[in-house]
Amino acid sequence: MRIVDVRERTVEISRYSDPAVPSGGLTTSIVALTTDVVRHGRSVVGFGFSSFGRFGQGGLIRERFAPRLTAAGEIDPLKGWAAMMKGEKPGGHGERCVAVGTLDMALWDAAAKIADLPLQTLLRQRFGDRGNAVAVPVYASGGYPYPADDFARLKDELRRFHDTGYLRAKVKIGTLPLPRDIERVSVAAEVFAVPQSLAVDAMNSYAPEAAVTTAKALRLHQLMWLEDVCDPLDFEGQSTVTAAYEPPIAAGEPLFSAAEAKLLDRHGGLRRDRDILLFDPVHCYGLPGYLQIVETLEARGWKRSAFWPHGGHLFSLHVASALGLGGTEVNPSSFPPFGGLADNDTPSEGCASPPERPGIGFESQQALDRLFRSLL
Ligand code: MG
């Protein structure tokens, strides 16, 4: 069994479901790994993409990592990962970690299809079934500022989340003046009115002083959490914010290695009894890198329930389900056609399950399936 072909294309994506709203030039990489294994009369192909927010990784994938993977031909995800990482020095992660994570996603999709299992079942077999439920707690993520009619459109978007069955949601702050952001939070809280059902994500936009001012202004809003407040490597700034904000803080999304996770834990002032860890499995060199982070922080006293991986797509859902994590993000309408659950699937009692078909189940999202197949 071998990988016989690797293809990549960098495609535009948008934070908005409405194509009329400018997308800001964001991209992601889509990849297809064709194997020589035949299942149900067809060659098994594994699909992956670069998760969201860090742009496409076409150069690194095409010039560096895909050739190593094809030369090794390794179909086992852990052996394929080792082949991609051969000769790479520790540190200086840049975004090569995203390029590796993109191909890693496709390796797992192929491996689960070859095993004829949904990915979460394969992962339980490989990494120990902890007996946790298949369905995981989720929240609907979105709420990016609209260039026009922001409050009305924000409220509509959150109503749709609520009416679809989401019990928790997250909206963005940090790009508008603080009073306007506070107003956005109030608008969102009219729909997600239960305490601790609404989170806000500042997308690492604040300078240290503004981060503390914002945290203090949000203290009484009974938020589920306050996410990504300052520069991800400004651990001193993070710890100052944490000291000024008693409710839950969420951090870790833009950190990509176990060594960085350890620094956040050591210097960020985070509290094991309430704070949330957002590391994105795709951005952290894929599942092998993500497992290193989980194991490192578990050994330092963190519970798996603190991990709510960033992503908002089916791969993160499988990982959260299999590893028994606290929950995960879902992008019901942002980043089409990559985000959300299987077509026509909705959460039940605030939880969602990965598709039951073999692999990650991207084939259960018609528009995404079409896009992936266009690579072949
Ligand atoms: Mg974030």
mmCIF file of C-alpha atoms and ligand atoms in Angstrom:
data_model
loop_
_atom_site.group_PDB
_atom_site.id
_atom_site.type_symbol
_atom_site.label_atom_id
_atom_site.label_comp_id
_atom_site.label_asym_id
_atom_site.label_seq_id
_atom_site.Cartn_x
_atom_site.Cartn_y
_atom_site.Cartn_z
ATOM 1 C CA MET A 1 0.000 0.000 0.000
ATOM 2 C CA ARG A 2 1.485 3.327 -1.113
ATOM 3 C CA ILE A 3 0.698 6.958 -1.778
ATOM 4 C CA VAL A 4 0.988 7.387 -5.524
ATOM 5 C CA ASP A 5 0.038 11.033 -6.052
ATOM 6 C CA VAL A 6 -0.239 14.246 -3.996
ATOM 7 C CA ARG A 7 -2.029 17.316 -5.331
ATOM 8 C CA GLU A 8 -2.459 20.793 -3.821
ATOM 9 C CA ARG A 9 -4.385 23.901 -4.801
ATOM 10 C CA THR A 10 -4.618 27.197 -2.943
ATOM 11 C CA VAL A 11 -8.209 28.468 -2.904
ATOM 12 C CA GLU A 12 -9.901 31.627 -1.644
ATOM 13 C CA ILE A 13 -12.071 31.403 1.455
ATOM 14 C CA SER A 14 -14.316 33.886 3.187
ATOM 15 C CA ARG A 15 -15.243 34.487 6.812
ATOM 16 C CA TYR A 16 -18.726 35.354 5.562
ATOM 17 C CA SER A 17 -21.390 33.097 4.089
ATOM 18 C CA ASP A 18 -22.616 36.022 1.946
ATOM 19 C CA PRO A 19 -20.332 36.188 -1.131
ATOM 20 C CA ALA A 20 -21.156 39.908 -1.479
ATOM 21 C CA VAL A 21 -19.173 40.715 1.710
ATOM 22 C CA PRO A 22 -15.448 41.213 0.877
ATOM 23 C CA SER A 23 -13.364 38.265 2.107
ATOM 24 C CA GLY A 24 -10.092 40.153 2.671
ATOM 25 C CA GLY A 25 -8.030 37.827 0.476
ATOM 26 C CA LEU A 26 -7.880 34.887 2.885
ATOM 27 C CA THR A 27 -6.911 31.527 1.355
ATOM 28 C CA THR A 28 -6.445 27.893 2.338
ATOM 29 C CA SER A 29 -4.736 24.891 0.730
ATOM 30 C CA ILE A 30 -6.696 21.839 -0.341
ATOM 31 C CA VAL A 31 -4.842 18.558 -0.851
ATOM 32 C CA ALA A 32 -5.660 15.122 -2.265
ATOM 33 C CA LEU A 33 -3.504 12.036 -1.542
ATOM 34 C CA THR A 34 -4.226 9.228 -3.976
ATOM 35 C CA THR A 35 -3.266 5.733 -2.826
ATOM 36 C CA ASP A 36 -2.972 2.419 -4.655
ATOM 37 C CA VAL A 37 -5.565 0.916 -2.297
ATOM 38 C CA VAL A 38 -8.996 0.144 -3.722
ATOM 39 C CA ARG A 39 -12.113 0.167 -1.534
ATOM 40 C CA HIS A 40 -15.668 -0.247 -2.819
ATOM 41 C CA GLY A 41 -14.306 -0.334 -6.389
ATOM 42 C CA ARG A 42 -12.440 3.024 -6.214
ATOM 43 C CA SER A 43 -8.898 4.151 -5.357
ATOM 44 C CA VAL A 44 -8.789 5.496 -1.820
ATOM 45 C CA VAL A 45 -8.080 9.235 -1.793
ATOM 46 C CA GLY A 46 -7.438 11.177 1.415
ATOM 47 C CA PHE A 47 -8.474 14.830 1.511
ATOM 48 C CA GLY A 48 -7.256 17.652 3.723
ATOM 49 C CA PHE A 49 -7.111 21.437 4.014
ATOM 50 C CA SER A 50 -5.214 24.006 6.059
ATOM 51 C CA SER A 51 -7.916 24.804 8.644
ATOM 52 C CA PHE A 52 -8.682 28.549 8.863
ATOM 53 C CA GLY A 53 -6.966 31.853 9.386
ATOM 54 C CA ARG A 54 -3.329 31.181 8.397
ATOM 55 C CA PHE A 55 -3.635 31.278 4.588
ATOM 56 C CA GLY A 56 -2.797 28.573 2.036
ATOM 57 C CA GLN A 57 0.504 26.717 2.260
ATOM 58 C CA GLY A 58 0.966 25.836 -1.421
ATOM 59 C CA GLY A 59 4.689 26.658 -1.676
ATOM 60 C CA LEU A 60 5.738 24.630 1.352
ATOM 61 C CA ILE A 61 3.476 21.707 0.443
ATOM 62 C CA ARG A 62 4.487 21.516 -3.221
ATOM 63 C CA GLU A 63 8.213 22.224 -2.819
ATOM 64 C CA ARG A 64 9.032 20.505 0.461
ATOM 65 C CA PHE A 65 6.524 18.242 2.165
ATOM 66 C CA ALA A 66 4.538 16.578 -0.639
ATOM 67 C CA PRO A 67 7.729 15.384 -2.442
ATOM 68 C CA ARG A 68 9.019 13.813 0.807
ATOM 69 C CA LEU A 69 5.687 12.111 1.382
ATOM 70 C CA THR A 70 5.459 10.832 -2.198
ATOM 71 C CA ALA A 71 9.075 9.608 -2.137
ATOM 72 C CA ALA A 72 8.448 7.703 1.097
ATOM 73 C CA GLY A 73 5.057 6.509 -0.172
ATOM 74 C CA GLU A 74 4.149 5.911 3.483
ATOM 75 C CA ILE A 75 0.462 5.395 3.976
ATOM 76 C CA ASP A 76 0.563 4.974 7.759
ATOM 77 C CA PRO A 77 -0.138 8.470 9.149
ATOM 78 C CA LEU A 78 2.579 8.363 11.834
ATOM 79 C CA LYS A 79 5.221 7.019 9.417
ATOM 80 C CA GLY A 80 4.109 9.517 6.745
ATOM 81 C CA TRP A 81 4.437 12.311 9.306
ATOM 82 C CA ALA A 82 7.961 11.187 10.240
ATOM 83 C CA ALA A 83 8.908 11.175 6.541
ATOM 84 C CA MET A 84 7.634 14.752 6.116
ATOM 85 C CA MET A 85 9.523 15.970 9.200
ATOM 86 C CA LYS A 86 12.849 14.365 8.253
ATOM 87 C CA GLY A 87 15.653 16.931 8.537
ATOM 88 C CA GLU A 88 13.403 19.655 10.006
ATOM 89 C CA LYS A 89 15.029 21.448 12.944
ATOM 90 C CA PRO A 90 13.089 22.188 16.161
ATOM 91 C CA GLY A 91 11.710 25.699 16.699
ATOM 92 C CA GLY A 92 11.089 28.466 14.139
ATOM 93 C CA HIS A 93 7.713 26.979 13.348
ATOM 94 C CA GLY A 94 6.635 29.776 10.995
ATOM 95 C CA GLU A 95 3.755 28.201 9.167
ATOM 96 C CA ARG A 96 5.475 24.999 7.987
ATOM 97 C CA CYS A 97 3.477 23.416 10.830
ATOM 98 C CA VAL A 98 0.287 24.260 8.893
ATOM 99 C CA ALA A 99 1.665 22.733 5.674
ATOM 100 C CA VAL A 100 2.509 19.500 7.519
ATOM 101 C CA GLY A 101 -0.861 19.556 9.322
ATOM 102 C CA THR A 102 -2.717 19.875 6.008
ATOM 103 C CA LEU A 103 -1.098 16.723 4.610
ATOM 104 C CA ASP A 104 -1.498 14.983 7.976
ATOM 105 C CA MET A 105 -5.276 15.547 7.780
ATOM 106 C CA ALA A 106 -5.350 13.850 4.365
ATOM 107 C CA LEU A 107 -3.206 10.953 5.679
ATOM 108 C CA TRP A 108 -5.762 10.314 8.445
ATOM 109 C CA ASP A 109 -8.672 10.574 6.010
ATOM 110 C CA ALA A 110 -7.001 7.950 3.775
ATOM 111 C CA ALA A 111 -6.073 5.696 6.723
ATOM 112 C CA ALA A 112 -9.634 5.697 8.073
ATOM 113 C CA LYS A 113 -11.071 5.012 4.616
ATOM 114 C CA ILE A 114 -8.650 2.084 4.182
ATOM 115 C CA ALA A 115 -9.688 0.758 7.605
ATOM 116 C CA ASP A 116 -13.318 1.335 6.539
ATOM 117 C CA LEU A 117 -13.971 3.253 9.762
ATOM 118 C CA PRO A 118 -15.033 6.765 10.730
ATOM 119 C CA LEU A 119 -11.879 8.620 11.773
ATOM 120 C CA GLN A 120 -12.942 8.954 15.417
ATOM 121 C CA THR A 121 -13.228 5.121 15.662
ATOM 122 C CA LEU A 122 -9.784 4.613 14.095
ATOM 123 C CA LEU A 123 -8.274 7.181 16.488
ATOM 124 C CA ARG A 124 -9.839 5.419 19.488
ATOM 125 C CA GLN A 125 -8.270 2.156 18.277
ATOM 126 C CA ARG A 126 -4.857 3.761 17.761
ATOM 127 C CA PHE A 127 -4.647 6.020 20.811
ATOM 128 C CA GLY A 128 -6.774 4.236 23.423
ATOM 129 C CA ASP A 129 -10.544 4.364 23.757
ATOM 130 C CA ARG A 130 -11.309 6.370 26.884
ATOM 131 C CA GLY A 131 -14.933 5.288 26.780
ATOM 132 C CA ASN A 132 -16.154 8.828 26.206
ATOM 133 C CA ALA A 133 -19.271 9.646 24.186
ATOM 134 C CA VAL A 134 -19.040 10.046 20.403
ATOM 135 C CA ALA A 135 -21.016 13.327 20.518
ATOM 136 C CA VAL A 136 -19.034 16.300 21.815
ATOM 137 C CA PRO A 137 -20.118 19.700 23.165
ATOM 138 C CA VAL A 138 -19.872 22.333 20.434
ATOM 139 C CA TYR A 139 -20.353 26.049 19.956
ATOM 140 C CA ALA A 140 -21.259 27.981 16.826
ATOM 141 C CA SER A 141 -18.488 30.322 15.773
ATOM 142 C CA GLY A 142 -18.878 33.426 13.610
ATOM 143 C CA GLY A 143 -19.971 36.961 14.338
ATOM 144 C CA TYR A 144 -17.307 38.727 12.285
ATOM 145 C CA PRO A 145 -18.041 42.474 11.975
ATOM 146 C CA TYR A 146 -20.144 43.235 8.904
ATOM 147 C CA PRO A 147 -19.085 46.315 6.895
ATOM 148 C CA ALA A 148 -22.747 47.486 6.782
ATOM 149 C CA ASP A 149 -25.783 46.858 9.041
ATOM 150 C CA ASP A 150 -23.496 45.170 11.529
ATOM 151 C CA PHE A 151 -25.837 44.872 14.522
ATOM 152 C CA ALA A 152 -28.848 43.646 12.523
ATOM 153 C CA ARG A 153 -26.798 41.110 10.556
ATOM 154 C CA LEU A 154 -24.991 39.932 13.675
ATOM 155 C CA LYS A 155 -28.284 39.350 15.424
ATOM 156 C CA ASP A 156 -29.683 37.458 12.385
ATOM 157 C CA GLU A 157 -26.596 35.259 12.233
ATOM 158 C CA LEU A 158 -26.813 34.387 15.925
ATOM 159 C CA ARG A 159 -30.548 33.711 15.664
ATOM 160 C CA ARG A 160 -29.819 31.218 12.886
ATOM 161 C CA PHE A 161 -27.245 29.486 15.116
ATOM 162 C CA HIS A 162 -29.715 29.392 17.983
ATOM 163 C CA ASP A 163 -32.578 28.113 15.811
ATOM 164 C CA THR A 164 -30.315 25.382 14.374
ATOM 165 C CA GLY A 165 -29.801 23.964 17.863
ATOM 166 C CA TYR A 166 -26.571 25.571 19.065
ATOM 167 C CA LEU A 167 -26.624 26.350 22.782
ATOM 168 C CA ARG A 168 -23.327 28.283 22.733
ATOM 169 C CA ALA A 169 -21.805 30.797 20.325
ATOM 170 C CA LYS A 170 -18.706 32.900 19.832
ATOM 171 C CA VAL A 171 -18.371 36.332 18.215
ATOM 172 C CA LYS A 172 -15.381 38.467 17.234
ATOM 173 C CA ILE A 173 -14.191 41.666 18.849
ATOM 174 C CA GLY A 174 -10.957 43.621 18.679
ATOM 175 C CA THR A 175 -11.163 45.383 15.319
ATOM 176 C CA LEU A 176 -13.660 48.105 16.303
ATOM 177 C CA PRO A 177 -13.506 50.794 19.028
ATOM 178 C CA LEU A 178 -14.202 49.257 22.450
ATOM 179 C CA PRO A 179 -17.656 50.851 23.024
ATOM 180 C CA ARG A 180 -18.834 49.396 19.714
ATOM 181 C CA ASP A 181 -17.437 45.978 20.551
ATOM 182 C CA ILE A 182 -19.211 46.087 23.913
ATOM 183 C CA GLU A 183 -22.414 46.906 22.017
ATOM 184 C CA ARG A 184 -21.816 43.900 19.731
ATOM 185 C CA VAL A 185 -21.467 41.697 22.800
ATOM 186 C CA SER A 186 -24.770 43.077 24.158
ATOM 187 C CA VAL A 187 -26.539 42.429 20.822
ATOM 188 C CA ALA A 188 -25.195 38.847 20.753
ATOM 189 C CA ALA A 189 -26.166 38.324 24.381
ATOM 190 C CA GLU A 190 -29.795 39.120 23.519
ATOM 191 C CA VAL A 191 -29.852 35.837 21.556
ATOM 192 C CA PHE A 192 -27.421 33.781 23.666
ATOM 193 C CA ALA A 193 -28.828 35.107 26.911
ATOM 194 C CA VAL A 194 -28.014 32.218 29.239
ATOM 195 C CA PRO A 195 -24.895 33.008 31.332
ATOM 196 C CA GLN A 196 -21.732 31.337 30.001
ATOM 197 C CA SER A 197 -23.308 30.598 26.587
ATOM 198 C CA LEU A 198 -21.506 33.390 24.686
ATOM 199 C CA ALA A 199 -17.737 33.675 24.141
ATOM 200 C CA VAL A 200 -15.778 36.507 22.508
ATOM 201 C CA ASP A 201 -12.613 36.226 20.429
ATOM 202 C CA ALA A 202 -10.335 39.279 20.192
ATOM 203 C CA MET A 203 -8.141 37.614 17.524
ATOM 204 C CA ASN A 204 -4.924 38.648 19.338
ATOM 205 C CA SER A 205 -5.513 42.243 18.314
ATOM 206 C CA TYR A 206 -4.890 44.206 21.526
ATOM 207 C CA ALA A 207 -1.722 45.880 22.755
ATOM 208 C CA PRO A 208 -1.090 44.984 26.449
ATOM 209 C CA GLU A 209 -2.820 48.034 27.945
ATOM 210 C CA ALA A 210 -5.888 47.821 25.695
ATOM 211 C CA ALA A 211 -6.158 44.104 26.483
ATOM 212 C CA VAL A 212 -6.474 44.831 30.204
ATOM 213 C CA THR A 213 -8.957 47.702 29.600
ATOM 214 C CA THR A 214 -11.111 45.380 27.456
ATOM 215 C CA ALA A 215 -10.919 42.532 29.959
ATOM 216 C CA LYS A 216 -12.055 44.854 32.761
ATOM 217 C CA ALA A 217 -14.926 46.184 30.615
ATOM 218 C CA LEU A 218 -16.101 42.621 29.885
ATOM 219 C CA ARG A 219 -15.812 41.283 33.431
ATOM 220 C CA LEU A 220 -19.495 41.581 34.272
ATOM 221 C CA HIS A 221 -20.861 40.136 31.004
ATOM 222 C CA GLN A 222 -20.910 36.509 32.254
ATOM 223 C CA LEU A 223 -19.108 35.299 29.118
ATOM 224 C CA MET A 224 -18.307 31.644 28.423
ATOM 225 C CA TRP A 225 -14.747 32.862 27.810
ATOM 226 C CA LEU A 226 -12.578 35.725 26.576
ATOM 227 C CA GLU A 227 -10.298 34.450 23.783
ATOM 228 C CA ASP A 228 -7.001 35.489 22.153
ATOM 229 C CA VAL A 229 -6.651 38.853 23.879
ATOM 230 C CA CYS A 230 -3.069 39.874 23.066
ATOM 231 C CA ASP A 231 -0.037 38.800 21.043
ATOM 232 C CA PRO A 232 0.182 35.000 21.490
ATOM 233 C CA LEU A 233 3.867 35.128 22.465
ATOM 234 C CA ASP A 234 3.404 38.012 24.926
ATOM 235 C CA PHE A 235 3.069 35.749 27.958
ATOM 236 C CA GLU A 236 3.632 38.668 30.332
ATOM 237 C CA GLY A 237 0.733 40.542 28.703
ATOM 238 C CA GLN A 238 -1.420 37.401 28.874
ATOM 239 C CA SER A 239 -0.714 36.932 32.575
ATOM 240 C CA THR A 240 -1.545 40.596 33.310
ATOM 241 C CA VAL A 241 -4.910 40.152 31.549
ATOM 242 C CA THR A 242 -5.575 36.868 33.345
ATOM 243 C CA ALA A 243 -4.885 38.521 36.703
ATOM 244 C CA ALA A 244 -7.404 41.274 35.860
ATOM 245 C CA TYR A 245 -10.149 38.905 34.644
ATOM 246 C CA GLU A 246 -11.646 36.256 36.916
ATOM 247 C CA PRO A 247 -13.987 34.474 34.430
ATOM 248 C CA PRO A 248 -12.559 31.924 31.939
ATOM 249 C CA ILE A 249 -9.838 32.969 29.484
ATOM 250 C CA ALA A 250 -9.127 30.994 26.290
ATOM 251 C CA ALA A 251 -5.677 30.923 24.674
ATOM 252 C CA GLY A 252 -3.298 28.847 22.581
ATOM 253 C CA GLU A 253 -4.833 29.029 19.097
ATOM 254 C CA PRO A 254 -1.786 30.704 17.484
ATOM 255 C CA LEU A 255 0.803 28.520 19.282
ATOM 256 C CA PHE A 256 2.077 25.551 17.344
ATOM 257 C CA SER A 257 4.288 23.312 19.464
ATOM 258 C CA ALA A 258 4.526 21.551 22.818
ATOM 259 C CA ALA A 259 7.428 23.842 23.748
ATOM 260 C CA GLU A 260 5.264 26.931 23.142
ATOM 261 C CA ALA A 261 2.356 25.360 25.035
ATOM 262 C CA LYS A 262 4.673 24.819 27.985
ATOM 263 C CA LEU A 263 5.715 28.489 27.897
ATOM 264 C CA LEU A 264 2.052 29.564 27.872
ATOM 265 C CA ASP A 265 1.351 27.317 30.846
ATOM 266 C CA ARG A 266 4.451 28.457 32.734
ATOM 267 C CA HIS A 267 4.138 32.206 32.106
ATOM 268 C CA GLY A 268 0.582 33.020 30.888
ATOM 269 C CA GLY A 269 -1.070 32.900 34.302
ATOM 270 C CA LEU A 270 -3.730 30.462 33.081
ATOM 271 C CA ARG A 271 -5.847 28.644 35.684
ATOM 272 C CA ARG A 272 -6.375 24.902 35.424
ATOM 273 C CA ASP A 273 -9.789 25.093 37.114
ATOM 274 C CA ARG A 274 -11.488 27.248 34.454
ATOM 275 C CA ASP A 275 -9.389 28.333 31.459
ATOM 276 C CA ILE A 276 -9.642 26.937 27.924
ATOM 277 C CA LEU A 277 -6.918 25.680 25.542
ATOM 278 C CA LEU A 278 -7.575 26.300 21.844
ATOM 279 C CA PHE A 279 -4.616 24.693 20.004
ATOM 280 C CA ASP A 280 -5.654 23.767 16.448
ATOM 281 C CA PRO A 281 -4.635 20.183 15.511
ATOM 282 C CA VAL A 282 -4.068 21.173 11.865
ATOM 283 C CA HIS A 283 -1.950 24.227 12.724
ATOM 284 C CA CYS A 284 0.191 22.254 15.217
ATOM 285 C CA TYR A 285 1.889 19.936 12.664
ATOM 286 C CA GLY A 286 -1.257 17.781 12.567
ATOM 287 C CA LEU A 287 -2.376 15.145 14.999
ATOM 288 C CA PRO A 288 1.108 13.950 16.107
ATOM 289 C CA GLY A 289 2.036 17.525 17.091
ATOM 290 C CA TYR A 290 -1.338 18.089 18.756
ATOM 291 C CA LEU A 291 -0.997 14.878 20.794
ATOM 292 C CA GLN A 292 2.397 16.097 22.034
ATOM 293 C CA ILE A 293 0.721 19.284 23.277
ATOM 294 C CA VAL A 294 -2.145 17.419 24.972
ATOM 295 C CA GLU A 295 0.248 14.999 26.659
ATOM 296 C CA THR A 296 2.650 17.768 27.722
ATOM 297 C CA LEU A 297 -0.093 19.810 29.363
ATOM 298 C CA GLU A 298 -1.807 16.747 30.862
ATOM 299 C CA ALA A 299 1.491 15.889 32.565
ATOM 300 C CA ARG A 300 1.500 19.445 33.956
ATOM 301 C CA GLY A 301 -1.925 19.005 35.548
ATOM 302 C CA TRP A 302 -4.372 20.093 32.834
ATOM 303 C CA LYS A 303 -7.520 18.034 32.232
ATOM 304 C CA ARG A 304 -8.589 17.034 28.707
ATOM 305 C CA SER A 305 -11.864 18.865 29.327
ATOM 306 C CA ALA A 306 -9.901 22.150 29.082
ATOM 307 C CA PHE A 307 -9.089 21.477 25.390
ATOM 308 C CA TRP A 308 -11.556 22.968 22.888
ATOM 309 C CA PRO A 309 -9.638 22.814 19.567
ATOM 310 C CA HIS A 310 -9.941 25.673 17.088
ATOM 311 C CA GLY A 311 -11.029 24.759 13.565
ATOM 312 C CA GLY A 312 -14.769 24.474 13.322
ATOM 313 C CA HIS A 313 -14.658 21.636 10.792
ATOM 314 C CA LEU A 314 -15.175 17.860 10.757
ATOM 315 C CA PHE A 315 -11.528 16.953 11.430
ATOM 316 C CA SER A 316 -11.513 18.860 14.747
ATOM 317 C CA LEU A 317 -14.832 17.217 15.609
ATOM 318 C CA HIS A 318 -13.370 13.705 15.120
ATOM 319 C CA VAL A 319 -10.284 14.616 17.171
ATOM 320 C CA ALA A 320 -12.336 16.093 20.040
ATOM 321 C CA SER A 321 -14.614 13.041 20.031
ATOM 322 C CA ALA A 322 -11.836 10.425 19.959
ATOM 323 C CA LEU A 323 -9.542 12.107 22.476
ATOM 324 C CA GLY A 324 -12.327 12.925 24.947
ATOM 325 C CA LEU A 325 -11.710 16.686 24.837
ATOM 326 C CA GLY A 326 -13.985 19.276 26.429
ATOM 327 C CA GLY A 327 -15.621 20.251 23.146
ATOM 328 C CA THR A 328 -14.908 21.994 19.874
ATOM 329 C CA GLU A 329 -15.744 24.908 17.606
ATOM 330 C CA VAL A 330 -18.139 24.593 14.649
ATOM 331 C CA ASN A 331 -18.323 27.162 11.836
ATOM 332 C CA PRO A 332 -21.919 26.672 10.624
ATOM 333 C CA SER A 333 -21.732 29.482 8.063
ATOM 334 C CA SER A 334 -18.216 30.979 8.046
ATOM 335 C CA PHE A 335 -15.545 29.644 5.673
ATOM 336 C CA PRO A 336 -17.881 27.828 3.256
ATOM 337 C CA PRO A 337 -17.671 25.091 2.055
ATOM 338 C CA PHE A 338 -15.162 23.889 4.692
ATOM 339 C CA GLY A 339 -16.883 24.613 7.998
ATOM 340 C CA GLY A 340 -19.788 23.111 9.861
ATOM 341 C CA LEU A 341 -21.252 19.654 10.306
ATOM 342 C CA ALA A 342 -22.396 17.145 7.675
ATOM 343 C CA ASP A 343 -25.113 18.585 5.377
ATOM 344 C CA ASN A 344 -28.487 18.592 7.157
ATOM 345 C CA ASP A 345 -26.878 17.604 10.475
ATOM 346 C CA THR A 346 -27.585 19.764 13.517
ATOM 347 C CA PRO A 347 -26.451 19.639 17.140
ATOM 348 C CA SER A 348 -28.565 17.879 19.715
ATOM 349 C CA GLU A 349 -28.615 19.256 23.254
ATOM 350 C CA GLY A 350 -25.539 21.321 22.446
ATOM 351 C CA CYS A 351 -23.494 18.320 21.224
ATOM 352 C CA ALA A 352 -22.551 17.105 17.730
ATOM 353 C CA SER A 353 -21.247 13.811 16.317
ATOM 354 C CA PRO A 354 -18.839 13.282 13.423
ATOM 355 C CA PRO A 355 -20.265 11.573 10.301
ATOM 356 C CA GLU A 356 -20.442 7.778 10.491
ATOM 357 C CA ARG A 357 -19.056 7.110 6.995
ATOM 358 C CA PRO A 358 -15.414 5.939 6.603
ATOM 359 C CA GLY A 359 -12.783 8.680 6.859
ATOM 360 C CA ILE A 360 -13.371 12.239 8.028
ATOM 361 C CA GLY A 361 -16.645 12.346 6.101
ATOM 362 C CA PHE A 362 -16.056 15.384 3.863
ATOM 363 C CA GLU A 363 -18.176 13.475 1.310
ATOM 364 C CA SER A 364 -21.163 14.265 3.539
ATOM 365 C CA GLN A 365 -20.678 17.965 2.695
ATOM 366 C CA GLN A 366 -21.721 18.124 -0.947
ATOM 367 C CA ALA A 367 -20.093 21.438 -1.910
ATOM 368 C CA LEU A 368 -16.805 20.502 -0.235
ATOM 369 C CA ASP A 369 -16.826 17.038 -1.807
ATOM 370 C CA ARG A 370 -17.214 18.691 -5.226
ATOM 371 C CA LEU A 371 -14.274 21.020 -4.544
ATOM 372 C CA PHE A 372 -11.990 18.195 -3.383
ATOM 373 C CA ARG A 373 -12.928 16.009 -6.372
ATOM 374 C CA SER A 374 -11.993 18.870 -8.734
ATOM 375 C CA LEU A 375 -8.375 18.256 -7.640
ATOM 376 C CA LEU A 376 -8.348 14.787 -9.190
HETATM 377 MG MG MG B 1 -9.490 32.681 18.135
#
